[in-house]
XYZ file of C-alpha atoms in Angstrom:
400
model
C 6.128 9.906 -16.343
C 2.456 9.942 -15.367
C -0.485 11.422 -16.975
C -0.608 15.293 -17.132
C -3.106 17.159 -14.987
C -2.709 21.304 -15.437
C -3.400 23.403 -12.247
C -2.539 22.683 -9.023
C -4.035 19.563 -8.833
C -1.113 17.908 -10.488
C 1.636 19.646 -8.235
C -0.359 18.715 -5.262
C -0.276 15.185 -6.831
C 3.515 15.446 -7.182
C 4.233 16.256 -3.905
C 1.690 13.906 -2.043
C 3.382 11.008 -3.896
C 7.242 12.742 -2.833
C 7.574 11.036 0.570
C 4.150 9.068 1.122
C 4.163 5.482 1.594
C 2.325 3.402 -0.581
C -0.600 1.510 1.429
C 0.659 -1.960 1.219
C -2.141 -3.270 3.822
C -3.229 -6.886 4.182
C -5.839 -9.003 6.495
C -3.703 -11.474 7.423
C -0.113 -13.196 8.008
C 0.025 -15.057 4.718
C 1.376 -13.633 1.715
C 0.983 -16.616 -0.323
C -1.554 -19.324 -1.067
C 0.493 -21.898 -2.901
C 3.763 -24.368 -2.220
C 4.233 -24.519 -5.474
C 7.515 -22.794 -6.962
C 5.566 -20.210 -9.153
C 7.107 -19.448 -12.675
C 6.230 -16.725 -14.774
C 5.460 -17.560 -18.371
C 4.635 -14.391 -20.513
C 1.454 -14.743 -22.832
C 3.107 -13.607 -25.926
C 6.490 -10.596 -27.009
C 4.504 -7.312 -26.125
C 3.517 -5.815 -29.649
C 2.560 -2.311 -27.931
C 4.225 -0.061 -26.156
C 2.904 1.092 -22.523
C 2.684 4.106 -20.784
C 2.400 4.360 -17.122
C 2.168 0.625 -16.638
C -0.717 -0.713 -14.180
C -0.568 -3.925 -12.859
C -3.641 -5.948 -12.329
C -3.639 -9.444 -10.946
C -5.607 -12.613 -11.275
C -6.081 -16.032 -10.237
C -3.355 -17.491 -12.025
C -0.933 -14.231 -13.571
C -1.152 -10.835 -14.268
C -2.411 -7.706 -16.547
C 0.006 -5.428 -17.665
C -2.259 -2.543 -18.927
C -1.735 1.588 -20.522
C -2.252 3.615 -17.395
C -3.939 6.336 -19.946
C -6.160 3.894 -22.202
C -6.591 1.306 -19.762
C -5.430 -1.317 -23.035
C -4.550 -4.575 -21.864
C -0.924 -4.950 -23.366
C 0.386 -8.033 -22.158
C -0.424 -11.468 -19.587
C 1.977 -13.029 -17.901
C 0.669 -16.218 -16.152
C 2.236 -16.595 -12.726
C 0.503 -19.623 -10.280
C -0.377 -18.361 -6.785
C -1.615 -15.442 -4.596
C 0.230 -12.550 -5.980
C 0.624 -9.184 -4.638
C 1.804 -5.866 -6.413
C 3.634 -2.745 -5.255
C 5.288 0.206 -6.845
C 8.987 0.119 -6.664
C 9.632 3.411 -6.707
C 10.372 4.494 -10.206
C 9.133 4.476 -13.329
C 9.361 1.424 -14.857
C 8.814 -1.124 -12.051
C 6.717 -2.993 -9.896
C 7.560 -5.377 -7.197
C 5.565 -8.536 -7.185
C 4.845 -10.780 -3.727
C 4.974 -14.638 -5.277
C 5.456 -17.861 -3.814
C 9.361 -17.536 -3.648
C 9.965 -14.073 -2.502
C 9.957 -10.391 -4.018
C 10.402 -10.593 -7.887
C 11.093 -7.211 -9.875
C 8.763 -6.840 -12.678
C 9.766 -3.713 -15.371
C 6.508 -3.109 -16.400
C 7.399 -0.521 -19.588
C 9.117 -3.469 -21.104
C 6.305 -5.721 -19.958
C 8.712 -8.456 -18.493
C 10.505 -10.048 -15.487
C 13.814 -8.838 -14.646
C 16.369 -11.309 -13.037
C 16.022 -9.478 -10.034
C 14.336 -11.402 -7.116
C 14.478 -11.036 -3.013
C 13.996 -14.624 -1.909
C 12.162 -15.412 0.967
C 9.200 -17.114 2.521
C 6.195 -15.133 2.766
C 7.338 -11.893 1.437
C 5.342 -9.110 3.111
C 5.058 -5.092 3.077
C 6.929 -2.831 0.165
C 7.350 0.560 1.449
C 8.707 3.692 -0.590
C 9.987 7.087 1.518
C 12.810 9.191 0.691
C 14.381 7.458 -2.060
C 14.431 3.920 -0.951
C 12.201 1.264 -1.114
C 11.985 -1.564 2.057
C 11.436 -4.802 1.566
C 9.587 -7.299 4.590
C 10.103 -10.931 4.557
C 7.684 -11.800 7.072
C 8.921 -16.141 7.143
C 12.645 -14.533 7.963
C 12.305 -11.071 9.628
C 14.771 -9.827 6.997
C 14.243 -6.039 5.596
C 16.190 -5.196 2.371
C 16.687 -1.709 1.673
C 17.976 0.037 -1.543
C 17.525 2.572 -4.294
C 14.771 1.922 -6.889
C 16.778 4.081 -9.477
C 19.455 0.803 -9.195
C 16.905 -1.599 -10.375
C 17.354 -0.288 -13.996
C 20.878 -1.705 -13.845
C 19.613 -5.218 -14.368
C 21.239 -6.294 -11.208
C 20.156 -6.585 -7.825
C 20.398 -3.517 -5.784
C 23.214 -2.995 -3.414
C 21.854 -2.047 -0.160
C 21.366 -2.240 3.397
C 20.155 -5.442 4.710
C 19.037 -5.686 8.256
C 17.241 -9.008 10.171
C 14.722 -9.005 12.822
C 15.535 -10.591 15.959
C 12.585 -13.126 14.945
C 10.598 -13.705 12.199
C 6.807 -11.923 12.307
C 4.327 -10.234 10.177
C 6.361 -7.170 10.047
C 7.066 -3.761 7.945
C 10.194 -1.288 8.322
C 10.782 2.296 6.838
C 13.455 4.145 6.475
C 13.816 7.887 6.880
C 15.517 10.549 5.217
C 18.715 10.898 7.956
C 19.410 7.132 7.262
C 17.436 5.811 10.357
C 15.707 2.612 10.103
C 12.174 1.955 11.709
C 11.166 -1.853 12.176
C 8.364 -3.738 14.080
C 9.003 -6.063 16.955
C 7.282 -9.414 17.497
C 7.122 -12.697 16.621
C 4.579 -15.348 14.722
C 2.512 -15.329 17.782
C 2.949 -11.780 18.949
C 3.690 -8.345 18.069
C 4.658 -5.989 20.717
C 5.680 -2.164 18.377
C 8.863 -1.081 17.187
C 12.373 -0.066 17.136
C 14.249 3.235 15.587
C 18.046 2.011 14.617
C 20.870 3.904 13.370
C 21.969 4.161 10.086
C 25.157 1.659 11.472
C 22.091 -0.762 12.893
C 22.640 0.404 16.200
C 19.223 1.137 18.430
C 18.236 4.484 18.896
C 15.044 3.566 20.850
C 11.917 1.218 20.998
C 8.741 1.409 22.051
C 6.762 -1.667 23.033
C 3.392 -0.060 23.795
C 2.113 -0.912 20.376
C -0.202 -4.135 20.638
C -0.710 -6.080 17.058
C 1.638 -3.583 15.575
C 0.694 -3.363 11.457
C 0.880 -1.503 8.757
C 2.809 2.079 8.266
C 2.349 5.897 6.990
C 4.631 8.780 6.544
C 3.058 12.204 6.888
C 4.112 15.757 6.433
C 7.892 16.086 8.440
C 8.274 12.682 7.917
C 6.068 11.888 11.156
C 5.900 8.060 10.734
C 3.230 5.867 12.167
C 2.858 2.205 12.750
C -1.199 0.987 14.069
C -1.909 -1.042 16.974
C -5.077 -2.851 18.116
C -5.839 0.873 20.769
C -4.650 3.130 18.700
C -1.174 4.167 16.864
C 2.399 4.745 17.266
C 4.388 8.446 15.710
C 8.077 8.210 15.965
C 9.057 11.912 14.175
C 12.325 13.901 15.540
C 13.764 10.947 18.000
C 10.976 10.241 19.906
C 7.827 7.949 19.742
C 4.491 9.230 20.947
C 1.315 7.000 21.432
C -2.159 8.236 20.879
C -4.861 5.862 22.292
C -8.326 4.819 20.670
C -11.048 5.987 22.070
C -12.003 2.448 22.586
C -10.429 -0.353 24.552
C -9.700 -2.450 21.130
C -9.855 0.415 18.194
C -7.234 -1.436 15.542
C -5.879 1.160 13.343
C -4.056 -2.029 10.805
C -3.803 0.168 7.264
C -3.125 3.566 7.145
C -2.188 5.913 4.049
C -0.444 9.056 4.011
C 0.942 12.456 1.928
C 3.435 14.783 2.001
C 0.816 17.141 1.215
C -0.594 16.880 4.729
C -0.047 16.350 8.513
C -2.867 14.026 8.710
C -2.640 10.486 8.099
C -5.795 8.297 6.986
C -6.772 4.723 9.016
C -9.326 2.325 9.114
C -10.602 1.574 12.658
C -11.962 -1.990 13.931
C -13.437 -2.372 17.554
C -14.730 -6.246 17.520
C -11.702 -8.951 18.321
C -13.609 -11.467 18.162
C -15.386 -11.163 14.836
C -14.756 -13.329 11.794
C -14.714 -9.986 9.911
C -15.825 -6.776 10.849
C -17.126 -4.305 8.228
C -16.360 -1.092 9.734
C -17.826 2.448 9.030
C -15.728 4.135 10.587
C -12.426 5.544 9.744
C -9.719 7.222 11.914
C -8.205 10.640 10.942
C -4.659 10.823 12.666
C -3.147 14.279 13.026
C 0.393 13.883 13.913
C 1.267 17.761 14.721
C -1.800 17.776 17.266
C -1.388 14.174 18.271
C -4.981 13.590 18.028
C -7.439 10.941 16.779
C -10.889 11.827 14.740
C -13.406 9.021 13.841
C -15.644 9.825 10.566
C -18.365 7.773 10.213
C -18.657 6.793 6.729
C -22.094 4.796 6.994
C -21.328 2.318 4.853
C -18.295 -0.094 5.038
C -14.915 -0.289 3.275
C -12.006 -2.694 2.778
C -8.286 -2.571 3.547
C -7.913 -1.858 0.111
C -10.337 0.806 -0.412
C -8.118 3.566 1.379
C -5.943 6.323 -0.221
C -4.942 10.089 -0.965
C -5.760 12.617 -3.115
C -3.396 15.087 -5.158
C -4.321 17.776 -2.220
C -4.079 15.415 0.130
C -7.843 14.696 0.900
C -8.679 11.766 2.333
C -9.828 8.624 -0.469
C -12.243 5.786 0.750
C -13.810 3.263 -1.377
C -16.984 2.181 0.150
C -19.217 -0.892 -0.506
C -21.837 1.658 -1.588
C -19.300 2.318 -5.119
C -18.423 5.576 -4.412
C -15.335 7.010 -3.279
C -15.998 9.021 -0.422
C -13.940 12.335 -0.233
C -13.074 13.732 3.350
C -11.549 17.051 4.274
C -8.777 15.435 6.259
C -8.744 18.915 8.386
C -12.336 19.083 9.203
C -13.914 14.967 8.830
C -16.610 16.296 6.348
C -17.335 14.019 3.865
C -17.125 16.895 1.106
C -18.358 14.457 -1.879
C -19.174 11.113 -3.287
C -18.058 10.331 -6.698
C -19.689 7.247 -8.450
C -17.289 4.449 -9.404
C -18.648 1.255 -9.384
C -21.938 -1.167 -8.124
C -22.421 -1.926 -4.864
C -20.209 -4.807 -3.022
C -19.597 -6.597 0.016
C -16.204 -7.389 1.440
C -15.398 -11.423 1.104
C -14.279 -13.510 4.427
C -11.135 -13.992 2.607
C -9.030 -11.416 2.854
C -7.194 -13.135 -0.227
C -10.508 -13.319 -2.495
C -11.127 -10.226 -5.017
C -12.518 -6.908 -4.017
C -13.165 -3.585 -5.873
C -9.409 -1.756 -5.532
C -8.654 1.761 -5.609
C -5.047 2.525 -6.340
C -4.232 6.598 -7.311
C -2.378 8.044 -9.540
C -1.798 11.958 -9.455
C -5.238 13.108 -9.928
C -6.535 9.721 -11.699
C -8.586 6.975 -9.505
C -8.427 3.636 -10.641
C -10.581 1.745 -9.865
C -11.446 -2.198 -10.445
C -14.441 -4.016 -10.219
C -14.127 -7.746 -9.852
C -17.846 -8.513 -10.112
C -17.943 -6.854 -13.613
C -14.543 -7.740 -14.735
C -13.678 -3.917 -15.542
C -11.002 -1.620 -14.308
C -11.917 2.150 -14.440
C -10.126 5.248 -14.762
C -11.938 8.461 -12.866
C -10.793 11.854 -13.013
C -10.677 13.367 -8.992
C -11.450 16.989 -9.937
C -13.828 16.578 -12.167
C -15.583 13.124 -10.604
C -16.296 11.964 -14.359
C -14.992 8.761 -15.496
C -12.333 8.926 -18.194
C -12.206 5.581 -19.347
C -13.434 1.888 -18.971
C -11.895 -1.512 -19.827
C -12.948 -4.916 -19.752
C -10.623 -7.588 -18.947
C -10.764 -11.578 -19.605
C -10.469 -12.142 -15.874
C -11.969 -10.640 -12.699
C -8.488 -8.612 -10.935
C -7.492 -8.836 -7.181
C -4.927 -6.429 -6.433
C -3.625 -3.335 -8.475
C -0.794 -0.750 -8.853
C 1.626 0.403 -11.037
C 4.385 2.704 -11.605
C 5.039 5.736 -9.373
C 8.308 7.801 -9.901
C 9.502 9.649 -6.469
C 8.925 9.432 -2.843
């Protein structure tokens, strides 16, 4: 499906991407900034074909480009904040609009008829061959089988609804068990492990500010909270505190590939926005917490893995930074883009790095280009320009 890397770069890849959830991070509650009922309207029948889609959006729609020449192949204008996830497969892409979750297949460049409606759709996770949906405006979590989506009909699968509505996320592992948050608008308090018949295994509640999620290696799960983060892994949650009063751990990314999971790491509640340096390296065997001091800052959407399972950070410098996730050590910088700062809004554009087996791609909303960056080799493999500046990106990725 995706773009071939020889060695052992591109098995790493493979496997990092086998049970890893995608980081579907955000800065705040809202998934949407419009009332308005958004509808789709494609630009024009897509005259090329595309290979390992990438989704790109806009103010206003989205770029369906060629994950290997970076060509834009189609538009599809879509009102509103949009957001963009992998499905789980190869062909598809789950889009956050207005109205809910709406499938995209983004080979044949098109909607499906597919759609999870609900206000404020939130988090899209992939682990062990299912993909969970949020709704943050109804608590509900829809779980199925991305393979299904193919079938042109909505998914049967398990549904499950919070006992109130919040900015939430859920996962569910391998043996059928189904991890949720706990909270409500005002509040969120951790999470809950429930059988694979909805009945509750456990809960802890020590989690303030609960948000985001990350599977590592032995499908060790984490959730962050604003001192620290939450493992649930064989039955039993353990809490490992931040070395500061408030140290939010919000966005976290993981791999199969390692035992480590990757965070950012905030200590100011009080500020507007904080540009951290810092990030947090979690190691879920050792139940420990490492801080690695970047020196420059990053955004939620500048974190991610390598094929090996090194640690991926986008800084405001342009480089990614590349960290041994065993030892901290920043073990390179490759060159991607200028340097940026992070906006206030957490809904305005920002330079994105979304990988790919051992491709980087980055955008760069200042310069209206998206760029394609080999991780062994550091070099850049290709460049595009688009008609708009992009906000979020993704595309297709088979297995989890």
């Amino acid at each position: 499906m995706n773009k071939s890397t020889p060695g052992n770069a591109l098995k790493g890849a493979a496997l990092a991407l086998a049970v890893s959830t995608v980081l579907t991070a955000c800065g705040g509650t809202d998934s949407s900034s419009s009332d308005a009922k958004a509808e789709a309207t494609p630009s024009a029948t897509p005259a090329t074909e595309v290979r390992n889609p990438l989704v790109a959006t806009f103010d206003g729609g989205l770029y369906i480009l060629d994950g290997e020449s970076l060509k834009l192949t189609r538009t599809i204008e879509l009102p509103g904040f949009n957001r963009v996830n992998p499905a789980g497969d190869e062909d598809h892409v789950i889009v956050s609009t207005d109205t809910g979750f709406r499938v995209l297949d983004a080979t044949a460049q098109d909607f499906t008829s597919i759609e999870y409606e609900g206000a404020k759709p939130g988090h899209v996770v992939r682990h062990a061959g299912r993909t969970v949906l949020f709704t943050d405006g109804t608590g509900e979590v829809n779980v199925f089988d991305p393979a299904d989506l193919s079938k042109g009909k909505k998914p049967q699968g398990r549904t499950y609804t919070s006992a109130e509505a919040h900015h939430g996320v859920a996962i569910e592992l391998a043996g059928g068990e189904l991890l949720s948050t706990l909270g409500t608008e005002e509040k969120r308090t951790g999470a809950l492990v429930l059988d694979e018949n909805d009945k509750e295994i456990t809960r802890n509640e020590n989690c303030p500010g609960v948000h985001g999620e990350a599977a590592a290696r032995d499908e060790a799960v984490a959730v962050g909270c604003e001192d620290g983060i939450l493992i649930y892994q064989d039955g039993e949650f353990t809490k490992i505190d931040a070395p500061d009063d408030y140290g939010r751990i919000g966005n976290q990314s993981g791999s199969d590939a390692s035992p480590i999971l990757l965070g950012d790491y905030k200590t100011d509640p009080e500020a507007e926005l904080e540009r951290p340096t810092r990030v947090s390296l979690i190691d879920t065997e050792k139940k420990k917490l490492r801080l690695v001091d970047l020196g420059v800052s990053y955004s939620f959407r500048s974190l991610a893995r390598g094929p090996e399972g090194e640690a991926l950070v986008l800084g405001t410098d342009g480089a990614i930074h590349v960290i041994d996730e065993n030892s901290g050590k920043v073990e390179r910088k490759i060159p991607a883009v200028g340097s940026w700062q992070e906006p206030l809004d957490w809904q305005q554009p920002r330079p994105t790095l979304f990988v790919r087996d051992a491709t980087a791609y980055v955008s760069d909303p200042g310069d209206k280009a998206l760029h394609a960056i080999d991780l062994e080799t550091g070099k850049k493999i290709t460049s595009v320009t688009l008609p708009e500046s992009t906000n979020e990106l993704s595309g297709v990725v088979a297995g989890h």
